[in-house]
mmCIF file of C-alpha atoms and ligand atoms in Angstrom:
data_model
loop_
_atom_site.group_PDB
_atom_site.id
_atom_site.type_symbol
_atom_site.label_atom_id
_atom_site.label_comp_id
_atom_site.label_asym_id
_atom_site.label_seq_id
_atom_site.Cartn_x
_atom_site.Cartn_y
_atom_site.Cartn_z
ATOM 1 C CA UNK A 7 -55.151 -10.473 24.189
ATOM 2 C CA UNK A 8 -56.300 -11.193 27.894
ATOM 3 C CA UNK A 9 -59.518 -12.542 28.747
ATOM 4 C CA UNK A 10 -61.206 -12.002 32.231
ATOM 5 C CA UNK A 11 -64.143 -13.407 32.781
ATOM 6 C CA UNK A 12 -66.829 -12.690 35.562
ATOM 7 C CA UNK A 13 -67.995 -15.703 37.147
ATOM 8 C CA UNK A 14 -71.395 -15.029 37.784
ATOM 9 C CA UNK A 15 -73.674 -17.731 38.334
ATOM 10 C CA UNK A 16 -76.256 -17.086 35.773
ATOM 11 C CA UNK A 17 -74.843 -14.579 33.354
ATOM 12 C CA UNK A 18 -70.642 -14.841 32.981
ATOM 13 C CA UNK A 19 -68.966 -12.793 30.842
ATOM 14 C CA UNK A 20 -65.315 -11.849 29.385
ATOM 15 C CA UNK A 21 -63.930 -8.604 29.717
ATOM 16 C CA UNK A 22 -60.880 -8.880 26.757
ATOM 17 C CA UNK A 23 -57.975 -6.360 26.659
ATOM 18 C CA UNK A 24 -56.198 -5.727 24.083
ATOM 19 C CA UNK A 25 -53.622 -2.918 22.814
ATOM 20 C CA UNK A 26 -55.003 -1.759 19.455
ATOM 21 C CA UNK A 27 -58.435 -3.778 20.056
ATOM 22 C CA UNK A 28 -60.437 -0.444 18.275
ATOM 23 C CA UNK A 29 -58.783 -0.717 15.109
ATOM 24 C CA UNK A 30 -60.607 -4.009 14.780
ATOM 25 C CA UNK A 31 -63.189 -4.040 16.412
ATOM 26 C CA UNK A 32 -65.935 -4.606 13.944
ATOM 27 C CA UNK A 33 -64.847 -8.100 13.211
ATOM 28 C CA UNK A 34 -65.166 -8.773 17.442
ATOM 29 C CA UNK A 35 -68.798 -7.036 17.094
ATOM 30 C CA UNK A 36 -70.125 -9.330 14.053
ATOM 31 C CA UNK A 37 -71.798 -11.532 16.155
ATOM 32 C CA UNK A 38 -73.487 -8.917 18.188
ATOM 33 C CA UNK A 39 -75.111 -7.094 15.176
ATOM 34 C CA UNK A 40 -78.720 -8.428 14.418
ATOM 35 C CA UNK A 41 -79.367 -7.890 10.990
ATOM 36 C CA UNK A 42 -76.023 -6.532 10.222
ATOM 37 C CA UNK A 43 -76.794 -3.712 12.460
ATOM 38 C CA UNK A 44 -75.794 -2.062 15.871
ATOM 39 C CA UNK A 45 -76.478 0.635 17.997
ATOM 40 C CA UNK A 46 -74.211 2.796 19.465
ATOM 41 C CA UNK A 47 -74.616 5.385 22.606
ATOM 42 C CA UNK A 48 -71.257 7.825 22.749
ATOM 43 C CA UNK A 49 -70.865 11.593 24.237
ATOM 44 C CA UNK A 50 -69.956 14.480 22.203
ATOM 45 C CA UNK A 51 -66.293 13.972 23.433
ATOM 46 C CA UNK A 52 -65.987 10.706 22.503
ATOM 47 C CA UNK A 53 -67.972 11.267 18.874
ATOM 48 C CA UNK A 54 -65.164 13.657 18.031
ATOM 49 C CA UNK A 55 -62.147 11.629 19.409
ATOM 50 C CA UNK A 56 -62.712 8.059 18.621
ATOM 51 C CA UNK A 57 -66.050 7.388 17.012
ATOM 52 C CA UNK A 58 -64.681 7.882 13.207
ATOM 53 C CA UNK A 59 -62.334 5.317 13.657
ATOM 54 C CA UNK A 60 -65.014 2.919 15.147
ATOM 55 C CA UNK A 61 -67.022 3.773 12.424
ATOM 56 C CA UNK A 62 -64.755 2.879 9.576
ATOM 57 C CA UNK A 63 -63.754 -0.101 11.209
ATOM 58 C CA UNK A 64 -67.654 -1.271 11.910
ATOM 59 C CA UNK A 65 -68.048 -0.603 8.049
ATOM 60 C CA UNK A 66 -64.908 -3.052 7.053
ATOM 61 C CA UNK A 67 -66.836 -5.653 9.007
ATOM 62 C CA UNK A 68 -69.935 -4.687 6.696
ATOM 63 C CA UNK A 69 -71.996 -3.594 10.222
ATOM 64 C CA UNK A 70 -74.059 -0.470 10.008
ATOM 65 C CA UNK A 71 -74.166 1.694 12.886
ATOM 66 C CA UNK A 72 -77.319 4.090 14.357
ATOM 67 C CA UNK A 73 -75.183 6.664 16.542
ATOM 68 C CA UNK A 74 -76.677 8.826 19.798
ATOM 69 C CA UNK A 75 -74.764 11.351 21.043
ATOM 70 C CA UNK A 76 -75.034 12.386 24.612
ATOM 71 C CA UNK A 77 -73.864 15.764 25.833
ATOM 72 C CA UNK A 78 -70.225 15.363 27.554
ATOM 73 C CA UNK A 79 -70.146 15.103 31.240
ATOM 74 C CA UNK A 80 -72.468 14.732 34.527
ATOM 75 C CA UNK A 81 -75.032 16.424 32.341
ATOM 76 C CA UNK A 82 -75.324 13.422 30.262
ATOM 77 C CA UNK A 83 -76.781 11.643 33.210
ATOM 78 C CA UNK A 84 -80.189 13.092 33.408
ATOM 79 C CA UNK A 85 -83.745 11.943 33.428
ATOM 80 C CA UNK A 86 -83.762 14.600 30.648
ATOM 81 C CA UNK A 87 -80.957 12.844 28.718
ATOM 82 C CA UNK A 88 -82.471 8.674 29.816
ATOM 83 C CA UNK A 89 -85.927 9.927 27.948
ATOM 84 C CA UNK A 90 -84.172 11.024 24.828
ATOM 85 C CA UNK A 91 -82.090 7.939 24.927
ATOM 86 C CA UNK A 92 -84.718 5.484 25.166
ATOM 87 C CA UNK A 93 -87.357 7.453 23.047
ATOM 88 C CA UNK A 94 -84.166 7.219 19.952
ATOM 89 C CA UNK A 95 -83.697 3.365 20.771
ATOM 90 C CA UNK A 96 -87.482 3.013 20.180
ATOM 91 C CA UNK A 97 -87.797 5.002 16.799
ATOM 92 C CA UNK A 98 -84.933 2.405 16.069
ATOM 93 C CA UNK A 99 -86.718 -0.397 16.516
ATOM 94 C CA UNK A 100 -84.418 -1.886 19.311
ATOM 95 C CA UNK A 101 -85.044 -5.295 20.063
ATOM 96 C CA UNK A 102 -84.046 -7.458 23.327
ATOM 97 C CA UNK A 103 -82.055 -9.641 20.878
ATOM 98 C CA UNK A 104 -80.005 -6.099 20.368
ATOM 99 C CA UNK A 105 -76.527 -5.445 22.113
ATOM 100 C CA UNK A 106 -76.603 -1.634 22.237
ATOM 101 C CA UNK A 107 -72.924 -0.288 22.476
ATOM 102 C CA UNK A 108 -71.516 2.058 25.170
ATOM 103 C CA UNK A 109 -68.897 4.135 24.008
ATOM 104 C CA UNK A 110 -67.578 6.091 25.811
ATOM 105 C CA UNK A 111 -66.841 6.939 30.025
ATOM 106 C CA UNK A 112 -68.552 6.188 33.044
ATOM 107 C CA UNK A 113 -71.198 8.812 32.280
ATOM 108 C CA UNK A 114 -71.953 6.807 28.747
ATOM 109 C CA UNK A 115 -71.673 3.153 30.307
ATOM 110 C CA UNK A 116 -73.983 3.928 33.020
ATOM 111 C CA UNK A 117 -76.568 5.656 31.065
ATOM 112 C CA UNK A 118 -76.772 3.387 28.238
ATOM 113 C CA UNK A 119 -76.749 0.254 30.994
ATOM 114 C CA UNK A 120 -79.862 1.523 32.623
ATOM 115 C CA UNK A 121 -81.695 2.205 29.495
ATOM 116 C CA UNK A 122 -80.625 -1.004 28.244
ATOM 117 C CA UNK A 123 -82.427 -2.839 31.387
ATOM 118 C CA UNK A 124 -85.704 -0.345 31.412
ATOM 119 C CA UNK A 125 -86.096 -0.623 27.494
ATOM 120 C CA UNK A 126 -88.677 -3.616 26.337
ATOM 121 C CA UNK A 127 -87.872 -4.748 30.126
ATOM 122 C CA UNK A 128 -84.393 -5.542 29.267
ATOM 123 C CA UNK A 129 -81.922 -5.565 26.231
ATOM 124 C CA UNK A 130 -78.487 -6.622 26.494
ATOM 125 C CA UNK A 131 -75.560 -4.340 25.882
ATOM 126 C CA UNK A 132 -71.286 -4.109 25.210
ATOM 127 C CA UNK A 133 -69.287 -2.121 26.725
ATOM 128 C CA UNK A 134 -66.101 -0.141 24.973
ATOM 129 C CA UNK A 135 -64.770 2.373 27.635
ATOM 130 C CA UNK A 136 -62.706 4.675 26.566
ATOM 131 C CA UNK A 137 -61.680 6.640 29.755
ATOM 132 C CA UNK A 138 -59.262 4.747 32.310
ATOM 133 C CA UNK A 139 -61.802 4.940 35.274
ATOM 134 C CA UNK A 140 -64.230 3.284 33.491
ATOM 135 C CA UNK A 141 -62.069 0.797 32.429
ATOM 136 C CA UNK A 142 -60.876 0.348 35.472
ATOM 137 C CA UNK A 143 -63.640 0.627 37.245
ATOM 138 C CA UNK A 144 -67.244 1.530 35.859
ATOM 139 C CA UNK A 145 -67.552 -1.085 32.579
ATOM 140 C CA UNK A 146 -67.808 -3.631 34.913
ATOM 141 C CA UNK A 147 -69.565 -5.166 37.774
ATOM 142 C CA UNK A 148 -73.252 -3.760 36.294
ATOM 143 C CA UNK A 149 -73.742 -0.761 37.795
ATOM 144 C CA UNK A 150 -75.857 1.495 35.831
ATOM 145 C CA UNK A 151 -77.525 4.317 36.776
ATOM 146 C CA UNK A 152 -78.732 7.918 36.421
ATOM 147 C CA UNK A 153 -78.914 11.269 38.822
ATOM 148 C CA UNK A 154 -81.715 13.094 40.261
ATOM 149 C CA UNK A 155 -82.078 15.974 41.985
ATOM 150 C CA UNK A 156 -81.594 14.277 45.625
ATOM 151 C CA UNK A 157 -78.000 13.538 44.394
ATOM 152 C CA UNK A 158 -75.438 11.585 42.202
ATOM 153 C CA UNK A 159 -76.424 7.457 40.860
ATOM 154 C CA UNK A 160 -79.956 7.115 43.193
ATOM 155 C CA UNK A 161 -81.834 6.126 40.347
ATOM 156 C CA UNK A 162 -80.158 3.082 38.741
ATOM 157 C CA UNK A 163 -80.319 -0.937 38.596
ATOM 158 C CA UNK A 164 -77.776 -3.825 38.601
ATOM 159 C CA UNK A 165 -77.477 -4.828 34.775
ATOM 160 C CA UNK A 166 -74.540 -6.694 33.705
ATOM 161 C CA UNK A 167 -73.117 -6.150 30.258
ATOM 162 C CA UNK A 168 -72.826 -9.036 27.823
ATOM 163 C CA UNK A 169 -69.260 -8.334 26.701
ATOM 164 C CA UNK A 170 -66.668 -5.444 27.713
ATOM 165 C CA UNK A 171 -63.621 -4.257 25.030
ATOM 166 C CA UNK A 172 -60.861 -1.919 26.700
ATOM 167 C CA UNK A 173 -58.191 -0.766 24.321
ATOM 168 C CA UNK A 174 -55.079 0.575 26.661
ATOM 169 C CA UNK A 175 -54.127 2.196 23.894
ATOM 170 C CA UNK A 176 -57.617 4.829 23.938
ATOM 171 C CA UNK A 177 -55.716 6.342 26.937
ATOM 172 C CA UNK A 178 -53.216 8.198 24.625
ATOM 173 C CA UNK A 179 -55.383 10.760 24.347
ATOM 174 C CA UNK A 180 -56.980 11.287 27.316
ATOM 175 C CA UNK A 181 -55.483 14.714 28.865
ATOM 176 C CA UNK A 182 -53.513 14.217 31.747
ATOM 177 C CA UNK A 183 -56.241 15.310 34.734
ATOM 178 C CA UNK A 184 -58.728 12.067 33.951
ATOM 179 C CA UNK A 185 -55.553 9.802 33.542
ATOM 180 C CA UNK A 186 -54.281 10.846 37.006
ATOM 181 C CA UNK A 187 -58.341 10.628 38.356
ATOM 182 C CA UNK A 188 -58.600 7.030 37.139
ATOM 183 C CA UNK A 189 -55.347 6.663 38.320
ATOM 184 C CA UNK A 190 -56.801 6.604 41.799
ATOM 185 C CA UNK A 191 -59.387 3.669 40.771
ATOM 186 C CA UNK A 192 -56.226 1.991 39.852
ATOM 187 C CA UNK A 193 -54.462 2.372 43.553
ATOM 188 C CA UNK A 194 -57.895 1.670 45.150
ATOM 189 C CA UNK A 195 -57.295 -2.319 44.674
ATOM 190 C CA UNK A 196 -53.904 -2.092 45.780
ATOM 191 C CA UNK A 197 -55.481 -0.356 48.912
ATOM 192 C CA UNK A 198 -58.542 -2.773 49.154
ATOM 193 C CA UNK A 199 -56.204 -6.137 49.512
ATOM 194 C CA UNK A 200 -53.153 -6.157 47.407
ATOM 195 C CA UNK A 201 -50.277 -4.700 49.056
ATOM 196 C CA UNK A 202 -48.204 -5.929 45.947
ATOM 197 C CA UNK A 203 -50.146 -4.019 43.654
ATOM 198 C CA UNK A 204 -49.935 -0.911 45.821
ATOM 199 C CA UNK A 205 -45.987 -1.435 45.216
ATOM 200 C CA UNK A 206 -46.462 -1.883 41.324
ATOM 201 C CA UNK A 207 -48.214 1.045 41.454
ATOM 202 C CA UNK A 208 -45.739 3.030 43.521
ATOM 203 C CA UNK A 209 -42.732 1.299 41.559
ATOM 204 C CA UNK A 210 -44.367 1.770 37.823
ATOM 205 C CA UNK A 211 -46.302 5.318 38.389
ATOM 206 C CA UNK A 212 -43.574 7.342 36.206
ATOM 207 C CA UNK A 213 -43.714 4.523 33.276
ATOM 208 C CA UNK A 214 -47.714 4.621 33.460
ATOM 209 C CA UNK A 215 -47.875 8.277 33.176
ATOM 210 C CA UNK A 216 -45.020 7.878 30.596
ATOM 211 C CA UNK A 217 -47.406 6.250 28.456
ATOM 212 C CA UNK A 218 -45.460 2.768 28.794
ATOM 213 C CA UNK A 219 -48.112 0.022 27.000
ATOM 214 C CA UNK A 220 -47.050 -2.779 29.120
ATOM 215 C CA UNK A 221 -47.284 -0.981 32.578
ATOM 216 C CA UNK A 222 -50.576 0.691 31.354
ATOM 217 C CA UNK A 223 -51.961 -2.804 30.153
ATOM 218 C CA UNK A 224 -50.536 -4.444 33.219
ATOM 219 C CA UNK A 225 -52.123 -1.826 35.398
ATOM 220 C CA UNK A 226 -55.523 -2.427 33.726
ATOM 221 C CA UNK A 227 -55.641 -5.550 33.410
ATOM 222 C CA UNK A 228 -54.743 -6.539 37.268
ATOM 223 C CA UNK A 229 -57.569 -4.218 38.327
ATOM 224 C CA UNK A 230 -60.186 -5.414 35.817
ATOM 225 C CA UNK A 231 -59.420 -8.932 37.546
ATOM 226 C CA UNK A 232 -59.480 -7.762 40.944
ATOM 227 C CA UNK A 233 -62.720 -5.911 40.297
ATOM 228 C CA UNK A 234 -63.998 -9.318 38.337
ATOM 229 C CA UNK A 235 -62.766 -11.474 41.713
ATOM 230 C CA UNK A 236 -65.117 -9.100 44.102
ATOM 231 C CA UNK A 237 -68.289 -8.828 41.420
ATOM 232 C CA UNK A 238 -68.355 -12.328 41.084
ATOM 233 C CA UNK A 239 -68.286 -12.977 45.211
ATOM 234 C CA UNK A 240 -70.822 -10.432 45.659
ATOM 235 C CA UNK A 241 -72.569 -8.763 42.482
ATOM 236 C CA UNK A 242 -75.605 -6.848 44.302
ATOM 237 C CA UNK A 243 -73.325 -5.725 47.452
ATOM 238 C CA UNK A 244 -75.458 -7.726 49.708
ATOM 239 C CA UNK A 245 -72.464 -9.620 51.829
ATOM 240 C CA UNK A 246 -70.056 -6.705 52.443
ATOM 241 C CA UNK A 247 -67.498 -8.071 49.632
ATOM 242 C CA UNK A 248 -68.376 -6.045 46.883
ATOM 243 C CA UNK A 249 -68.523 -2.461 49.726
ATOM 244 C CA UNK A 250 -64.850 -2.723 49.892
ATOM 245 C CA UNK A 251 -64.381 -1.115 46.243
ATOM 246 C CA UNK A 252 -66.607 2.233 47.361
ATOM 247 C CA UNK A 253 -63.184 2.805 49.958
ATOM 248 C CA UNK A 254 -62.733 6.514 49.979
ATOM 249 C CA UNK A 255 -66.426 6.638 48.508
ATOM 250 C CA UNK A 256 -68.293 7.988 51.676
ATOM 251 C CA UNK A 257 -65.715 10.854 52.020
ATOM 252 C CA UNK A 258 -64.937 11.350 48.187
ATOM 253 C CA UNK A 259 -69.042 11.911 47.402
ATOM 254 C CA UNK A 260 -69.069 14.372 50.474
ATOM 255 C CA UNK A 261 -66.328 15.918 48.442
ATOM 256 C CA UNK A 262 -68.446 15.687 45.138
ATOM 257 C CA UNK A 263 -71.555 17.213 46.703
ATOM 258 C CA UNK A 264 -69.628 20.178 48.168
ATOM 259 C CA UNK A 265 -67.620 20.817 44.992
ATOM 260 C CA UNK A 266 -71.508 21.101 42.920
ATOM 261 C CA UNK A 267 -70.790 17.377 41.656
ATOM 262 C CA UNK A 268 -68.994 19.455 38.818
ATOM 263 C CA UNK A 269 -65.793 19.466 37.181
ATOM 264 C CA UNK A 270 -64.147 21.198 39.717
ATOM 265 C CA UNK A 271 -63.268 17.701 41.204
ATOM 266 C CA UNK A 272 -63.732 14.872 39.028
ATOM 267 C CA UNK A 273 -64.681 11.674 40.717
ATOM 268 C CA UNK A 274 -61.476 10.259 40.798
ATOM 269 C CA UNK A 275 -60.082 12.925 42.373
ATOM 270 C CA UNK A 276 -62.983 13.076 44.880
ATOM 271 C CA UNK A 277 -62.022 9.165 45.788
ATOM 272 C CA UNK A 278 -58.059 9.894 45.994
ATOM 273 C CA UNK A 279 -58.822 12.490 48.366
ATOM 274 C CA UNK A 280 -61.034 9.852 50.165
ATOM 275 C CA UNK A 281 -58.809 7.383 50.323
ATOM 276 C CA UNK A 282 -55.942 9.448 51.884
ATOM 277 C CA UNK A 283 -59.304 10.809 54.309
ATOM 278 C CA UNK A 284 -60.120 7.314 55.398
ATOM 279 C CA UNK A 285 -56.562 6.091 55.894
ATOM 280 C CA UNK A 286 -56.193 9.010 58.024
ATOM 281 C CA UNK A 287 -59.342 8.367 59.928
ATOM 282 C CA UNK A 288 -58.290 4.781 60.432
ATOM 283 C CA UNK A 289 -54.551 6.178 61.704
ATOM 284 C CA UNK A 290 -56.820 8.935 64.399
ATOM 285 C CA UNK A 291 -58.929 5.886 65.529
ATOM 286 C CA UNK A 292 -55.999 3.416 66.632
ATOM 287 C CA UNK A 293 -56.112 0.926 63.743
ATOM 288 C CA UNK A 294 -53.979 1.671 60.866
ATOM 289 C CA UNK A 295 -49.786 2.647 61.287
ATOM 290 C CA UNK A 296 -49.178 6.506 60.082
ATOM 291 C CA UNK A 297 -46.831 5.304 58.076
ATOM 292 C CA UNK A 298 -49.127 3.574 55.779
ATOM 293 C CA UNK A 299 -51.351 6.510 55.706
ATOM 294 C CA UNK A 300 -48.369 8.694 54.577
ATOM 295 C CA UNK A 301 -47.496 6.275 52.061
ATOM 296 C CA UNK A 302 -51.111 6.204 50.393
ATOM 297 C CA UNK A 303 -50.821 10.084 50.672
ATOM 298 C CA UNK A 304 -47.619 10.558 49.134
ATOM 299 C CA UNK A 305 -48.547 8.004 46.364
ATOM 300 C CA UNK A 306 -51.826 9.745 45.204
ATOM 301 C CA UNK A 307 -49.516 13.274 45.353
ATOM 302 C CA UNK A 308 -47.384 11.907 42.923
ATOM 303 C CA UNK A 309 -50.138 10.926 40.233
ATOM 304 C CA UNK A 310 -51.397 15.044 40.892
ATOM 305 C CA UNK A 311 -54.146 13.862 43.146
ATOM 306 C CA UNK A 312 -55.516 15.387 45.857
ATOM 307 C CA UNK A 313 -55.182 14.203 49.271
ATOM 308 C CA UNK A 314 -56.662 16.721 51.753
ATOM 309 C CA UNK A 315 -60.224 19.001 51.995
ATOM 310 C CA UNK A 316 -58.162 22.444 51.169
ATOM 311 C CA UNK A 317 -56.486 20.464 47.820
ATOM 312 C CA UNK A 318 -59.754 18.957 46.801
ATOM 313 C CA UNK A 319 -61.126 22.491 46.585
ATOM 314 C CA UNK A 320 -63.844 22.025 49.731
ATOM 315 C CA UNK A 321 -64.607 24.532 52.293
ATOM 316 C CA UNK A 322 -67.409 23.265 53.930
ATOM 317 C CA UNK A 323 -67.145 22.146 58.055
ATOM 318 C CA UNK A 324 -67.176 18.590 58.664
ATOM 319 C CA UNK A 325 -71.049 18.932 59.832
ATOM 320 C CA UNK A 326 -71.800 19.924 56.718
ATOM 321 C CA UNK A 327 -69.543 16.818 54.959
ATOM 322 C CA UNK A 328 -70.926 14.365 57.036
ATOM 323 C CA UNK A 329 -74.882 15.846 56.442
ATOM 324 C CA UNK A 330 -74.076 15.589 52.785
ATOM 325 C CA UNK A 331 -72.851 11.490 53.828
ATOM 326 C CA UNK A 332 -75.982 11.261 55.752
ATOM 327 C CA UNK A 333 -78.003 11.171 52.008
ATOM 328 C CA UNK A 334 -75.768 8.264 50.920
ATOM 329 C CA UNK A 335 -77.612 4.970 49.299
ATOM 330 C CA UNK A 336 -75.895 2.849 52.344
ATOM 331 C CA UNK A 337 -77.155 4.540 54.860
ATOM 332 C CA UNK A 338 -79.284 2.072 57.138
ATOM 333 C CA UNK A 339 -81.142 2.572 60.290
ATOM 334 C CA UNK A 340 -79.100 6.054 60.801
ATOM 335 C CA UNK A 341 -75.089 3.823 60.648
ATOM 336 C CA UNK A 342 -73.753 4.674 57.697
ATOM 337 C CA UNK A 343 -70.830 1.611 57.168
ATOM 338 C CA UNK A 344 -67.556 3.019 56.365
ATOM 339 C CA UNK A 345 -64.720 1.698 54.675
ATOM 340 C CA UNK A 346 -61.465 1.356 56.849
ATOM 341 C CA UNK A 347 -57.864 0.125 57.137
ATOM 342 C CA UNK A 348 -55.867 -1.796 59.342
ATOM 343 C CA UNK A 349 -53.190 -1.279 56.764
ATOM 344 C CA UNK A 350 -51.935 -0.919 52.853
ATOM 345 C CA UNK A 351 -54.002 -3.905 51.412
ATOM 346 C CA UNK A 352 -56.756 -4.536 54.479
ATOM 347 C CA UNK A 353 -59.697 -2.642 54.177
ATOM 348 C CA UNK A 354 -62.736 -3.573 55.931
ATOM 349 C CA UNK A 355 -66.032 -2.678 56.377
ATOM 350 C CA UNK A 356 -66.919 -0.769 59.524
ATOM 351 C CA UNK A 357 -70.620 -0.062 61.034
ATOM 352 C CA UNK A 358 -69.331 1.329 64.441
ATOM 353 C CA UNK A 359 -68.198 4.575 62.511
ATOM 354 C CA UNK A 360 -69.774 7.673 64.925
ATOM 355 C CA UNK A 361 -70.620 10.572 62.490
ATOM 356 C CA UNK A 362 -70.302 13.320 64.866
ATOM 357 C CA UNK A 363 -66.651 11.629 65.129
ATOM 358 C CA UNK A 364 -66.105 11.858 61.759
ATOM 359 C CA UNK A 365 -67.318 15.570 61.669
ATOM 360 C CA UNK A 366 -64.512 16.283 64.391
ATOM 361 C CA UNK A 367 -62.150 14.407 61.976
ATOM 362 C CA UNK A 368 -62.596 16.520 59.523
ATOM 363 C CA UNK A 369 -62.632 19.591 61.283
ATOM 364 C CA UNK A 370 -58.916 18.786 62.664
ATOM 365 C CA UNK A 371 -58.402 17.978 58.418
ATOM 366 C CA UNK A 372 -59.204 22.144 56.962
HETATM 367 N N1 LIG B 24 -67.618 1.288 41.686
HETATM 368 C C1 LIG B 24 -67.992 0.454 42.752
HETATM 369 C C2 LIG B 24 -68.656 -0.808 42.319
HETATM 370 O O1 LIG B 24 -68.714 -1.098 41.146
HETATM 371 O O2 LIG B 24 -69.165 -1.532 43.150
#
């Protein structure tokens, strides 16, 4: 097993990965279950795929288990959906000394997060994601959050779990579209700083879609400690640090919003076509070589993603996109920073980004 731990100041915590970790995880849970007993958040998805197996192994370790079941997808993100939630962990009787359980993807973990810190003012809570993006990505760093009708994640907290379990092995089963869409998580900290693990990526993509179990755990577990590395330097995103892992963000949630935020273009596939956007942007503006642009591109191709507006599905003009950027949490004093590159591996954080620039950009992109 490998152990990651955040470094945070006042409330660490290990991330562990193991192959096979679900079969046993009841005995890992024991000391988390107060009174023998734990609470568990999943999605309909995830109830049908993985839960039973959960269960039985929660009842080897003699823990009982309370189960909610959110509706599968964006949908189970909704002020509708956060009242239900937190109305069910009060007829339970949860207390602080509780660690509820996410179970599930990002959708699950950043529900359950949210109405772990609103509920009795703040309850603790584990994390067990089962899609790659979130564990890749979402499980960790404490980002929870809801929608609204203004747009995707603007109602939401910093709340850091107390433990996170990833099983490489839960990605058997996921079909091949959210693979490839957390895939591009994956790439993103190759982008951000590690030109090496760009290469691993590029070098190991037909093994990792293969299914190979060390390439998949490797793949993990260098991301979960390059996303561990940037939480720990900056967990509220208050020093610029922590902004280089929303690269391809800005254009990816243009994307999102034009696509309905819908499962026309999943996330992932929203940020792939992002990152390929911004590395193109950076090429048009003088600081990044085309070849590393074409490299990204040609990477994220291979893993199925998309890498331009007409493969992502959008049709709107780029002063449409960049209205739809203008609603984006970061926005400050009208500059919206924007993540660029000077290369493979060095991304920065721009505020001299012009949006009516940007619209032009991606007018030359349809
Ligand atoms: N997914 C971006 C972050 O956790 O900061």
């Amino acid at each position: 097993m490998t152990v990651i731990s955040v470094d945070l100041s006042n409330r660490p915590y290990d991330i562990h990965v193991r192959a096979g970790l679900l079969a046993d995880v009841g005995a890992v849970l024991t000391p988390y279950a107060r009174n023998g007993r734990i609470l568990v958040v999943t999605d309909e998805n995830v109830a049908q795929a993985v839960l039973p197996k959960f269960e039985a192994t929660l009842r080897d370790a003699g823990i009982a288990c309370a189960t909610f079941t959110l509706p599968a997808g964006e949908a189970g993100k909704s002020w509708t959906q956060l009242e239900r939630l937190t109305d069910w962990l009060l007829e339970q009787h949860v207390e602080r000394s509780d660690h509820i359980i996410a179970l599930g993807g990002g959708v699950v973990g950043d529900i359950t997060g949210f109405a772990a810190h609103i509920i009795k003012r703040g309850c603790a809570f584990v994390q067990i994601p089962t899609t790659l993006l979130a564990q890749v990505d979402s499980s960790v760093g404490g980002k929870t959050a809801i929608n609204s009708a203004a747009g995707k994640n603007l109602v939401g907290a910093f709340h850091q779990p107390a433990l996170v379990l990833i099983d490489p092995e839960l990605l058997s089963t996921l079909p091949t579209r959210q693979l490839a869409a957390g895939f591009a998580e994956v790439v993103k900290y190759g982008l951000i700083d590690d030109k090496a693990f760009f290469e691993f990526c590029a070098d190991n993509l037909d093994s990792f879609f293969g299914g190979d179990p060390d390439i998949r755990a490797q793949a993990i577990i260098r991301s979960v400690q390059s996303k561990a590395r940037i939480v720990a330097a900056d967990e509220t995103e208050r020093t610029g640090t922590r902004a280089l892992l929303n690269l391809g963000h800005t254009f990816g949630h243009a994307l999102e919003a034009d696509t309905g935020f819908s499962d026309r273009l999943f996330h992932g596939e929203a940020v792939a076509a992002g990152m390929a956007l911004a590395f193109r942007y950076s090429v048009r503006l003088g600081l990044c070589p085309a070849q590393d642009a074409q490299n990204v591109a040609q990477l994220l191709q291979r893993a199925g993603l998309p890498t331009t507006l007409s493969e992502a599905g959008v049709t709107a003009n780029g002063a449409t996109l960049v209205d739809y950027m203008r609603h984006d949490k970061k926005m400050s004093a009208g500059t919206l920073p924007f993540l660029l590159a000077r290369g493979i591996g060095q991304t920065f954080l721009s505020k001299d980004v012009v949006l009516d620039d940007v619209a032009a950009f991606l007018d030359s992109e349809a």
